Coordinates of C-alpha atoms in Angstrom, one line a residue:
Chain Z
M176 CA -0.4 15.9 -4.6
T177 CA 1.4 16.6 -7.9
S178 CA -0.8 15.5 -10.9
I179 CA 0.5 13.9 -14.0
L180 CA -1.4 13.2 -17.2
L181 CA -0.2 10.0 -18.9
V182 CA -1.2 9.5 -22.6
D183 CA -0.6 6.2 -24.4
D184 CA -2.6 3.9 -26.6
S185 CA -1.0 0.9 -24.9
A186 CA -3.1 -0.3 -21.9
T187 CA 0.0 -2.0 -20.5
I188 CA 2.0 1.2 -20.6
L189 CA -0.8 3.1 -18.9
M190 CA -1.1 0.6 -16.2
S191 CA 2.6 0.0 -15.5
M192 CA 3.6 3.6 -15.7
S193 CA 0.6 4.7 -13.5
Q194 CA 1.8 2.2 -10.9
I195 CA 5.3 3.5 -11.0
L196 CA 4.3 7.1 -10.8
G197 CA 1.6 6.4 -8.2
R198 CA 4.1 4.7 -6.0
A199 CA 6.3 7.7 -6.2
G200 CA 3.5 9.8 -4.8
Y201 CA 2.1 11.3 -8.0
E202 CA -1.6 11.5 -8.8
V203 CA -1.9 10.0 -12.3
S204 CA -4.7 10.5 -14.8
Q205 CA -4.8 8.5 -18.0
A206 CA -5.8 9.0 -21.6
A207 CA -5.7 6.3 -24.2
S208 CA -5.3 8.7 -27.2
G209 CA -4.3 12.2 -28.1
E210 CA -7.9 13.2 -28.6
A211 CA -8.9 11.8 -25.2
A212 CA -6.1 13.8 -23.6
M213 CA -7.2 17.0 -25.3
G214 CA -10.7 16.3 -24.1
K215 CA -9.4 16.2 -20.5
L216 CA -7.3 19.3 -20.9
N217 CA -10.1 21.2 -22.5
G218 CA -12.3 20.0 -19.7
G219 CA -10.2 21.8 -17.1
T220 CA -7.6 19.2 -16.1
K221 CA -4.4 21.0 -15.3
P222 CA -1.6 18.6 -14.7
K223 CA 1.8 19.6 -13.5
L224 CA 3.3 17.3 -16.1
I225 CA 2.2 15.6 -19.3
I226 CA 3.9 12.3 -20.5
T227 CA 2.7 11.2 -23.9
D228 CA 3.5 8.5 -26.4
Y229 CA 4.5 9.6 -29.9
N230 CA 3.0 7.0 -32.2
M231 CA -0.7 6.8 -31.5
P232 CA -3.7 6.2 -33.8
G233 CA -5.2 9.6 -34.7
M234 CA -3.5 12.5 -33.0
N235 CA 0.2 11.7 -32.4
G236 CA 2.2 12.9 -29.5
A237 CA 3.7 16.0 -31.2
E238 CA 0.3 17.2 -32.3
L239 CA -1.0 16.7 -28.8
I240 CA 1.8 18.8 -27.4
R241 CA 1.2 21.4 -30.1
Q242 CA -2.5 21.6 -29.3
A243 CA -1.9 21.6 -25.5
R244 CA 0.6 24.4 -25.7
K245 CA -2.1 26.6 -27.2
L246 CA -4.0 26.4 -23.8
A247 CA -2.9 29.3 -21.6
A248 CA -2.8 27.1 -18.5
L249 CA -0.4 24.7 -20.1
R250 CA 1.9 27.1 -21.8
F251 CA 4.7 26.4 -19.3
V252 CA 3.8 22.9 -18.2
P253 CA 6.6 20.4 -18.9
M254 CA 5.6 17.8 -21.5
L255 CA 7.6 14.7 -22.1
V256 CA 7.4 12.2 -25.0
L257 CA 7.8 8.6 -23.9
T258 CA 8.1 6.5 -27.0
T259 CA 9.7 3.6 -28.9
E260 CA 10.3 6.1 -31.7
S261 CA 14.0 6.7 -32.3
Q262 CA 14.1 8.8 -35.4
Q263 CA 15.8 12.1 -35.0
S264 CA 13.3 13.8 -37.4
K265 CA 10.4 12.8 -35.0
R266 CA 12.4 14.2 -32.1
D267 CA 12.9 17.4 -33.9
E268 CA 9.2 17.6 -34.7
A269 CA 8.3 17.0 -31.0
K270 CA 10.8 19.6 -29.9
A271 CA 9.4 22.1 -32.4
A272 CA 5.9 21.4 -31.1
G273 CA 7.0 22.3 -27.6
A274 CA 8.1 19.1 -26.0
T275 CA 10.3 19.4 -23.0
G276 CA 12.1 16.1 -23.4
W277 CA 12.3 12.8 -25.2
L278 CA 12.4 9.4 -23.5
V279 CA 12.9 6.2 -25.5
K280 CA 11.2 3.1 -24.2
P281 CA 12.1 1.0 -22.3
V282 CA 12.9 3.7 -19.7
D283 CA 14.4 3.0 -16.3
P284 CA 11.9 4.0 -13.6
A285 CA 14.6 5.6 -11.4
Q286 CA 15.7 7.8 -14.4
L287 CA 12.1 8.7 -15.2
L288 CA 11.4 9.8 -11.6
G289 CA 14.7 11.7 -11.6
V290 CA 13.7 13.6 -14.7
I291 CA 10.3 14.4 -13.3
K292 CA 11.8 15.7 -10.1
Q293 CA 14.1 17.8 -12.2
L294 CA 11.2 19.3 -14.1
I295 CA 8.9 19.8 -11.1
P296 CA 11.0 21.0 -8.3
G297 CA 9.5 20.3 -4.9
A298 CA 7.1 17.7 -6.3
Chain X
M25 CA 38.0 -28.6 -70.6
A26 CA 37.7 -29.2 -74.4
H27 CA 35.2 -31.8 -73.8
G28 CA 33.2 -29.4 -71.7
I29 CA 33.3 -26.8 -74.4
K30 CA 32.2 -29.2 -77.0
R31 CA 29.4 -30.4 -74.8
S32 CA 28.2 -26.8 -74.2
M33 CA 28.4 -26.1 -77.9
R34 CA 26.5 -29.2 -78.7
E35 CA 23.7 -28.1 -76.4
A36 CA 23.9 -24.6 -77.8
L37 CA 23.6 -26.0 -81.3
F38 CA 20.5 -27.9 -80.3
E39 CA 18.9 -24.7 -79.0
I40 CA 19.9 -23.1 -82.2
G41 CA 18.1 -25.9 -84.0
N42 CA 15.1 -25.2 -81.8
A43 CA 15.3 -21.6 -82.6
V44 CA 15.6 -22.3 -86.3
G45 CA 12.5 -24.4 -86.0
A46 CA 10.8 -21.5 -84.4
C47 CA 11.9 -19.2 -87.2
R48 CA 9.2 -20.2 -89.5
S49 CA 7.1 -17.2 -88.5
L50 CA 9.9 -14.9 -87.5
P51 CA 10.4 -11.5 -89.1
P52 CA 13.0 -11.7 -91.8
P53 CA 15.9 -10.0 -90.0
A54 CA 15.7 -12.2 -87.0
M55 CA 15.3 -15.3 -89.3
I56 CA 18.4 -14.3 -91.3
A57 CA 20.4 -13.7 -88.1
V58 CA 19.5 -17.1 -86.7
I59 CA 20.1 -19.0 -89.8
G60 CA 23.3 -17.1 -90.7
G61 CA 24.7 -17.6 -87.2
T62 CA 23.9 -21.2 -87.3
A63 CA 25.6 -21.7 -90.7
V64 CA 28.7 -19.8 -89.6
A65 CA 28.9 -21.9 -86.5
F66 CA 28.8 -25.1 -88.4
I67 CA 31.4 -23.9 -90.8
A68 CA 33.7 -22.8 -88.0
L69 CA 33.4 -26.2 -86.4
L70 CA 34.1 -27.9 -89.7
L71 CA 37.1 -25.8 -90.8
M72 CA 38.9 -24.7 -87.7
E73 CA 40.7 -26.7 -85.0
G74 CA 41.2 -26.5 -81.3
A75 CA 40.8 -23.3 -79.3
V76 CA 40.4 -21.0 -82.3
A77 CA 37.4 -23.0 -83.5
A78 CA 36.0 -23.1 -80.0
T79 CA 36.3 -19.3 -79.5
T80 CA 34.9 -18.5 -82.9
A81 CA 32.0 -20.9 -82.5
A82 CA 31.3 -19.5 -79.0
I83 CA 31.1 -15.9 -80.3
V84 CA 28.9 -17.0 -83.2
V85 CA 26.7 -19.1 -80.9
A86 CA 26.3 -16.2 -78.5
L87 CA 25.2 -14.0 -81.3
T88 CA 22.9 -16.7 -82.5
L89 CA 21.4 -17.3 -79.1
L90 CA 20.7 -13.6 -78.9
G91 CA 18.9 -13.9 -82.1
S92 CA 17.0 -17.0 -81.0
E93 CA 16.1 -15.4 -77.7
T94 CA 14.6 -12.5 -79.7
A95 CA 12.8 -14.9 -81.8
L96 CA 11.4 -16.7 -78.8
R97 CA 10.3 -13.5 -77.1
W98 CA 8.6 -12.4 -80.3
R99 CA 6.9 -15.7 -80.6
R100 CA 5.7 -15.7 -76.9
S101 CA 4.2 -12.2 -77.5
Q102 CA 2.0 -13.6 -80.2
P103 CA -1.6 -14.7 -79.2
V104 CA -1.9 -18.4 -79.1
P105 CA -5.3 -20.0 -80.0
A106 CA -6.8 -22.1 -77.3
D107 CA -7.1 -25.2 -79.4
A108 CA -3.4 -24.9 -80.4
V109 CA -2.1 -25.3 -76.9
A110 CA -0.4 -28.7 -76.3
P111 CA -1.4 -30.8 -73.3
R112 CA 0.2 -29.5 -70.1
V113 CA 3.3 -31.4 -69.1
A114 CA 2.9 -32.5 -65.6
S115 CA 6.5 -33.6 -64.9
E116 CA 8.7 -30.9 -63.5
G117 CA 12.0 -32.0 -65.1
G118 CA 10.6 -32.2 -68.6
S119 CA 13.0 -35.1 -69.3
G120 CA 10.6 -38.0 -68.8
D121 CA 9.0 -40.2 -71.4
A122 CA 6.0 -37.9 -71.7
D123 CA 8.4 -35.2 -73.2
R124 CA 9.4 -37.6 -75.9
D125 CA 5.9 -38.6 -76.9
P126 CA 5.3 -37.1 -80.3
E127 CA 1.6 -37.2 -79.9
R128 CA 1.8 -35.1 -76.7
L129 CA 4.1 -32.7 -78.4
A130 CA 2.1 -32.5 -81.6
G131 CA -0.3 -29.6 -82.1
A132 CA 1.7 -27.0 -80.3
E133 CA 1.6 -24.0 -82.5
G134 CA 4.9 -23.0 -83.9
C135 CA 6.5 -26.3 -83.0
P136 CA 8.2 -27.5 -86.1
A137 CA 8.2 -31.1 -87.3
W138 CA 12.0 -31.0 -87.1
A139 CA 11.8 -30.2 -83.5
L140 CA 9.2 -32.9 -82.9
A141 CA 11.2 -35.6 -84.9
H142 CA 14.6 -34.6 -83.7
P143 CA 16.1 -37.0 -81.2
R144 CA 16.8 -34.9 -78.1
E145 CA 19.2 -34.9 -75.3
P146 CA 17.6 -35.6 -71.9
G147 CA 16.4 -32.3 -70.3
L148 CA 16.1 -30.5 -73.6
V149 CA 12.5 -29.8 -74.8
P150 CA 11.3 -28.6 -78.1
V151 CA 10.2 -24.9 -78.3
G152 CA 6.5 -25.4 -78.4
A153 CA 6.4 -27.9 -75.6
A154 CA 8.9 -25.8 -73.6
F155 CA 6.6 -22.8 -74.1
D156 CA 3.6 -24.7 -72.9
Q157 CA 5.5 -26.2 -70.0
A158 CA 6.6 -22.7 -69.0
R159 CA 3.1 -21.4 -69.4
A160 CA 1.8 -24.2 -67.2
K161 CA 4.4 -23.6 -64.6
L162 CA 3.8 -19.9 -64.7
D163 CA 0.0 -20.5 -64.2
A164 CA 0.7 -22.9 -61.4
L165 CA 3.0 -20.4 -59.8
C166 CA 0.5 -17.7 -60.2
D167 CA -2.2 -19.9 -58.6
Y168 CA 0.3 -20.6 -55.8
V169 CA 1.2 -16.9 -55.3
Q170 CA -2.5 -16.0 -55.4
K171 CA -3.1 -18.1 -52.4
L172 CA -0.3 -16.5 -50.4
P173 CA -2.4 -13.6 -49.1
E174 CA -4.6 -16.2 -47.5
L175 CA -1.5 -17.4 -45.7
F176 CA -0.6 -13.8 -44.9
N177 CA -4.0 -13.3 -43.4
I178 CA -3.6 -16.3 -41.2
M179 CA -0.2 -15.2 -40.1
K180 CA -1.6 -11.7 -39.4
E181 CA -4.3 -13.1 -37.3
H182 CA -1.8 -15.1 -35.3
T183 CA 0.4 -12.1 -34.9
K184 CA -2.6 -10.0 -33.7
N185 CA -3.4 -12.8 -31.3
V186 CA 0.2 -12.6 -30.0
I187 CA -0.2 -8.9 -29.5
D188 CA -3.6 -9.3 -27.8
D189 CA -2.3 -12.2 -25.7
T190 CA 0.9 -10.4 -24.6
E191 CA -1.1 -7.3 -23.7
R192 CA -3.7 -9.3 -21.8
A193 CA -1.0 -11.3 -20.0
S194 CA 0.9 -8.1 -19.2
N195 CA -2.2 -6.4 -17.8
S196 CA -3.2 -9.4 -15.9
F197 CA 0.4 -9.6 -14.6
I198 CA 0.2 -6.0 -13.4
E199 CA -3.2 -6.6 -11.7
N200 CA -1.9 -9.8 -9.9
F201 CA 1.3 -8.0 -9.1
N202 CA -0.6 -5.2 -7.5
E203 CA -2.5 -7.8 -5.5
V204 CA 0.8 -9.3 -4.3
D205 CA 2.1 -5.8 -3.6
R206 CA -1.1 -5.0 -1.6
K207 CA -0.5 -8.1 0.5
I208 CA 3.2 -7.2 1.0
K209 CA 2.1 -3.7 2.0
Q210 CA -0.4 -5.0 4.5
L211 CA 2.3 -7.3 5.9
R212 CA 4.7 -4.4 6.1
D213 CA 2.1 -2.1 7.7
L214 CA 1.3 -4.9 10.2
V215 CA 5.0 -5.2 11.1
L216 CA 5.4 -1.5 11.3
S217 CA 2.3 -1.0 13.4
S218 CA 3.4 -3.9 15.6
D219 CA 6.6 -1.9 16.0
V220 CA 4.6 1.0 17.2
D221 CA 2.8 -1.3 19.5
I222 CA 6.0 -2.7 20.7
T223 CA 7.3 0.7 21.3
R224 CA 4.3 1.5 23.4
I225 CA 4.6 -1.8 25.2
D226 CA 8.3 -1.1 25.7
Q227 CA 7.3 2.3 27.2
K228 CA 4.8 0.7 29.4
Y229 CA 7.2 -2.0 30.2
N230 CA 9.7 0.5 31.2
D231 CA 7.1 2.2 33.4
S232 CA 5.9 -1.1 34.8
G233 CA 9.5 -2.3 34.8
A234 CA 10.2 0.4 37.4
R235 CA 7.2 -0.8 39.3
N236 CA 8.4 -4.4 38.9
D237 CA 11.7 -3.3 40.3
E238 CA 9.9 -1.7 43.2
L239 CA 7.9 -4.9 43.6
L240 CA 11.1 -6.9 43.6
D241 CA 12.5 -4.6 46.1
H242 CA 9.4 -5.0 48.2
I243 CA 9.6 -8.7 47.8
K244 CA 13.2 -8.6 48.8
T245 CA 12.4 -6.4 51.8
S246 CA 9.5 -8.6 52.7
F247 CA 11.8 -11.6 52.3
E248 CA 14.3 -10.0 54.6
K249 CA 11.6 -8.9 57.0
N250 CA 10.1 -12.4 57.0
N251 CA 13.5 -13.8 57.6
S252 CA 13.9 -11.4 60.6
L253 CA 10.4 -12.3 61.7
I254 CA 11.2 -15.9 61.6
E255 CA 14.4 -15.3 63.6
F256 CA 12.3 -13.1 65.9
I257 CA 9.7 -15.8 66.3
I258 CA 12.4 -18.3 67.1
K259 CA 13.8 -15.9 69.6
E260 CA 10.4 -15.0 71.0
R261 CA 9.6 -18.6 71.4
V262 CA 12.6 -19.0 73.7
A263 CA 11.5 -15.8 75.5
F264 CA 7.9 -17.2 75.8
A265 CA 9.2 -20.3 77.3
A266 CA 11.1 -18.3 79.9
I267 CA 8.0 -16.2 80.6
V268 CA 5.9 -19.3 81.0
E269 CA 8.5 -20.7 83.3
T270 CA 8.6 -17.5 85.3
M271 CA 4.8 -17.3 85.4
R272 CA 4.7 -20.9 86.6
R273 CA 7.1 -20.0 89.4
L274 CA 5.1 -16.9 90.1
H275 CA 1.9 -19.0 90.3
E276 CA 3.7 -21.3 92.8
E277 CA 5.0 -18.3 94.7
L278 CA 1.4 -16.9 94.8
H279 CA 0.3 -20.2 96.2
V280 CA 3.0 -20.0 98.9
I281 CA 2.0 -16.4 99.6
G282 CA -1.6 -17.5 100.0
E283 CA -0.5 -20.1 102.4
I284 CA 1.6 -17.6 104.3
A285 CA -1.2 -15.2 104.3
G286 CA -3.5 -17.8 105.8
K287 CA -0.9 -18.6 108.5
I288 CA -0.5 -14.8 109.2
K289 CA -4.2 -14.5 109.5
L290 CA -4.3 -17.3 112.0
L291 CA -1.4 -15.7 113.9
A292 CA -3.2 -12.4 113.8
L293 CA -6.3 -14.1 115.2
N294 CA -4.3 -15.7 118.0
A295 CA -2.7 -12.3 118.6
S296 CA -6.1 -10.7 118.9
I297 CA -7.2 -13.3 121.4
E298 CA -4.0 -12.7 123.4
A299 CA -4.5 -8.9 123.1
A300 CA -8.0 -9.3 124.5
R301 CA -6.7 -11.2 127.4
A302 CA -4.2 -8.5 128.1
S303 CA -7.1 -6.1 128.4
Q304 CA -6.2 -2.5 128.4
H305 CA -2.5 -3.1 127.9
G306 CA -3.2 -5.2 124.8
A307 CA -5.5 -2.7 123.1
G308 CA -2.8 -1.4 120.8
F309 CA -1.6 -4.8 120.0
A310 CA -5.2 -5.9 119.2
V311 CA -5.4 -3.1 116.6
I312 CA -2.2 -4.2 115.0
A313 CA -3.4 -7.8 115.0
K314 CA -6.6 -6.7 113.3
E315 CA -4.7 -4.8 110.7
I316 CA -2.5 -7.8 110.1
R317 CA -5.5 -10.0 109.8
D318 CA -7.1 -7.6 107.3
L319 CA -3.9 -7.5 105.3
S320 CA -3.8 -11.2 105.4
D321 CA -7.3 -11.3 104.1
Q322 CA -6.5 -8.9 101.3
T323 CA -3.4 -10.9 100.5
H324 CA -5.4 -14.1 100.4
K325 CA -8.0 -12.4 98.2
A326 CA -5.2 -11.1 95.9
T327 CA -3.6 -14.4 95.6
N328 CA -6.9 -16.0 94.9
T329 CA -7.6 -13.5 92.1
L330 CA -4.1 -13.6 90.6
S331 CA -3.6 -17.3 90.7
P332 CA -6.2 -18.1 88.0
L333 CA -5.2 -15.1 85.9
I334 CA -1.6 -16.1 86.0
A335 CA -2.6 -19.7 85.2
E336 CA -4.6 -18.5 82.3
A337 CA -1.8 -16.2 81.0
C338 CA 0.6 -19.0 81.4
E339 CA -1.6 -21.3 79.3
A340 CA -2.0 -18.6 76.7
V341 CA 1.7 -17.9 76.5
E342 CA 2.3 -21.7 76.4
E343 CA -0.1 -22.0 73.5
I344 CA 1.6 -19.1 71.6
A345 CA 5.0 -20.6 72.2
A346 CA 3.9 -24.0 71.2
D347 CA 2.3 -22.8 67.8
Q348 CA 4.7 -24.1 65.0
G349 CA 2.3 -23.1 62.2
V350 CA 3.2 -19.4 62.1
E351 CA 6.8 -20.2 61.2
G352 CA 5.7 -22.7 58.6
R353 CA 3.3 -20.2 57.0
L354 CA 6.0 -17.6 57.0
R355 CA 8.4 -20.0 55.4
E356 CA 5.8 -20.8 52.7
Q357 CA 5.4 -17.1 52.1
L358 CA 9.1 -16.7 51.8
D359 CA 9.2 -19.5 49.2
L360 CA 6.4 -17.9 47.4
F361 CA 8.2 -14.5 47.4
R362 CA 11.3 -16.2 46.1
S363 CA 9.4 -17.9 43.3
M364 CA 7.7 -14.7 42.4
Q365 CA 11.1 -13.0 42.2
Q366 CA 12.5 -15.7 39.9
H367 CA 9.4 -15.6 37.6
L368 CA 9.6 -11.8 37.4
E369 CA 13.3 -11.9 36.5
A370 CA 12.7 -14.6 33.9
L371 CA 9.7 -12.6 32.5
T372 CA 11.8 -9.5 32.2
E373 CA 14.6 -11.3 30.4
T374 CA 12.1 -13.0 28.0
F375 CA 10.4 -9.6 27.3
N376 CA 13.7 -8.0 26.6
Q377 CA 14.6 -10.7 24.1
M378 CA 11.2 -10.4 22.5
L379 CA 11.7 -6.6 22.1
E380 CA 15.1 -7.2 20.6
H381 CA 13.7 -9.7 18.0
E382 CA 10.8 -7.4 17.2
R383 CA 13.1 -4.4 16.7
A384 CA 15.3 -6.6 14.4
L385 CA 12.3 -7.7 12.5
T386 CA 11.1 -4.1 12.1
A387 CA 14.5 -3.0 10.9
H388 CA 14.7 -5.9 8.4
T389 CA 11.2 -5.2 7.2
G390 CA 12.1 -1.5 6.7
E391 CA 15.2 -2.4 4.7
H392 CA 13.4 -5.1 2.6
S393 CA 10.4 -2.9 2.0
A394 CA 12.6 -0.4 0.2
G395 CA 14.2 -3.2 -1.8
I396 CA 10.8 -4.7 -2.7
E397 CA 9.5 -1.3 -3.8
N398 CA 12.5 -0.9 -6.1
A399 CA 12.1 -4.4 -7.5
I400 CA 8.4 -3.8 -8.1
C401 CA 9.0 -0.6 -10.0
R402 CA 11.7 -2.2 -12.1
T403 CA 9.5 -5.2 -12.9
L404 CA 6.6 -2.9 -13.9
A405 CA 9.0 -0.9 -16.1
E406 CA 10.1 -4.2 -17.7
L407 CA 6.5 -4.5 -19.0
Q408 CA 7.3 -1.8 -21.5
F409 CA 8.6 -4.7 -23.6
Q410 CA 4.9 -5.5 -24.5
D411 CA 4.5 -2.1 -26.2
I412 CA 7.8 -2.6 -28.0
V413 CA 6.9 -6.1 -29.1
R414 CA 3.4 -4.8 -30.1
Q415 CA 4.8 -2.2 -32.4
Q416 CA 7.3 -4.6 -33.9
L417 CA 4.6 -7.0 -34.6
E418 CA 2.4 -4.3 -36.0
G419 CA 5.3 -3.6 -38.4
V420 CA 5.2 -7.2 -39.4
I421 CA 1.5 -7.0 -40.0
S422 CA 2.0 -3.9 -42.2
A423 CA 4.6 -5.8 -44.2
F424 CA 2.1 -8.6 -44.8
D425 CA -0.4 -5.9 -46.0
D426 CA 2.3 -4.5 -48.4
L427 CA 3.1 -7.9 -49.7
H428 CA -0.6 -8.6 -50.2
L429 CA -1.1 -5.5 -52.2
A430 CA 2.0 -6.1 -54.2
I431 CA 0.8 -9.6 -55.1
E432 CA -2.6 -8.4 -56.0
S433 CA -1.2 -5.8 -58.4
A434 CA 1.5 -8.1 -59.9
L435 CA -0.6 -11.2 -60.5
P436 CA -2.9 -9.9 -63.2
M437 CA 0.1 -8.5 -65.1
I438 CA 1.9 -11.8 -64.9
R439 CA -1.1 -13.6 -66.1
D440 CA -1.4 -11.1 -69.0
G441 CA 2.2 -11.9 -70.0
K442 CA 3.5 -8.5 -68.6
E443 CA 5.7 -10.2 -66.1
D444 CA 8.5 -7.8 -67.0
Q445 CA 6.5 -5.0 -65.5
A446 CA 5.2 -7.1 -62.6
V447 CA 8.5 -8.3 -61.4
D448 CA 10.2 -5.0 -61.8
A449 CA 13.2 -4.9 -59.4
G450 CA 12.3 -1.3 -58.7
A451 CA 9.0 -2.3 -57.4
V452 CA 10.5 -4.7 -54.9
E453 CA 13.0 -2.0 -53.8
E454 CA 10.1 0.3 -53.3
L455 CA 8.3 -2.3 -51.2
I456 CA 11.4 -2.6 -49.0
T457 CA 11.7 1.1 -48.7
Q458 CA 8.1 1.4 -47.7
M459 CA 8.6 -1.3 -45.1
R460 CA 11.7 0.5 -43.8
S461 CA 9.9 3.8 -43.6
R462 CA 7.4 2.4 -41.1
Y463 CA 10.0 1.4 -38.6
V464 CA 9.9 3.4 -35.3
M465 CA 12.6 1.6 -33.4
A466 CA 16.3 1.5 -33.8
Q467 CA 16.2 -2.3 -33.3
Q468 CA 13.8 -2.6 -36.2
R469 CA 16.2 -0.8 -38.4
A470 CA 19.1 -2.8 -37.1
A471 CA 17.2 -6.0 -37.8
H472 CA 16.4 -4.8 -41.3
A473 CA 20.0 -3.9 -41.9
R474 CA 21.2 -7.3 -40.6
A475 CA 18.7 -9.1 -42.9
S476 CA 19.3 -7.0 -46.0
G477 CA 23.0 -6.2 -45.5
A478 CA 22.2 -2.5 -45.7
S479 CA 23.2 0.3 -43.3
A480 CA 21.0 0.7 -40.3
S481 CA 21.0 4.4 -40.6
G482 CA 20.1 4.4 -44.2
G483 CA 16.6 5.0 -45.6
T484 CA 14.0 7.5 -44.6
G485 CA 15.7 8.9 -41.5
S486 CA 18.6 8.5 -39.2
S487 CA 18.2 6.9 -35.8
A488 CA 18.9 9.2 -33.0
A489 CA 22.1 8.3 -31.2
G490 CA 23.1 8.7 -27.6
S491 CA 21.0 8.5 -24.4
S492 CA 17.4 7.3 -24.3
I493 CA 16.6 10.4 -22.3
E494 CA 17.0 13.8 -23.7
L495 CA 15.8 17.1 -22.2
F496 CA 15.4 19.9 -24.7

């Protein structure tokens, strides 16, 4: 089963998105902050995809992606930013950090699943 | 219009009078400007007529007011002894009787006797009293503003409660929704498993259906055979009757034969007697007579043996022929077979209808399951609103914090008479800019723009346009 790491400081987003992804057949692990996500990744979690919020207390989404990209196992893993943030400068920052894509909430579930299938062929 | 100008000038001159009253302790240049301006204004009014006089007086009054404003500002910047402050004027308009009370107005430092004694127009207050009123109002305003952060804190708490409540409600909604979904899944699984069962039953039914057909064929065959049997029985009964009749006649014939045999035996006995009389010549005849007598005995014995047997057989056949129960039982069996056949046919039809309904139910369930799944996903996705609302409200909370800090820094300056610094327009603009810089959503910037009349894309960064999904 394809595993996805979902990172968001909103419990509602974690619950709702996990449900949507779980129904589509993905195995979802959750982290409520960038630090918690890095803890999992450093602990050996190797997801096929990372979906992270941008604005989080502490480590933001761009910093998380920057840190995660340093791990050899995650160098080529697609990383999406799912956020309410709409500023172009933040997008550019995330892109420079190594983000694969930028999704602005609220995102349509069908579109989200379409993007995931596009990024993880055969998933 | 002229009346209006004269009225404005009259009010202006009164202010000039106030200013002149306040000039007792002004620096000389300001005092000269005020007094000179006032004098020129009076002369202009006395010597000139109409619009020229009004224009000249207006210019002079403007200059004079400038001077008087300078004088007032200078005076307000001077420290005021605590015992010199006049009683606070409570009335907001400043035009009540209290304002005309010389005792209330006396004692204000810098307030001239002219100003205190001068009969005033309603709404116009002598300088000293006006200063004290302004000071009192300012203090009251400061006290009011100082309490605003308390209001902000309450509103922040309410806002945080809204965030917590919406999050709790959303999460609870998801949990309950999952429970409903689990039930729907169970129901769907049940229907789908029943479909599997129905398929198996259908298969079995098809197998057993073949057997049922065989059974029906058997029943039909049995039915036909039974019909034939009944017909046969009816026919046999007629035959039995004929047999019985024949056997009765045979029995009678045997009786006749027995009688004949007895007579023959008697004749043979007579013949034997006559042969004995004929001596040697009747020897051969005696042998024949003996043979005939023996045959007669044998015939008699045979008829005696056969007669009861035939009678018995006749009775047995008569009994069989007379038995109506066999046909009745066969007819009952036929009715039973017919009923079984009808029931089996009805059962087959009912089962086929049930299969049809079950298949329709399964098909509908399959279609609706996909629809339900999509609806559930869309509903779950809609809960993203909570995160959006949360961030918007957090923006509001931050704005309250900014206002709180601004008030805390401005109030001491206002109380110290440095209100020019405290209410600097630049500071407010900075506050707004700071607020705008915290926005993360396009709709926040749009709301800000609608409220402030500014461009939504202005400020710290431009909103990204286009699709909400962008792959790099």
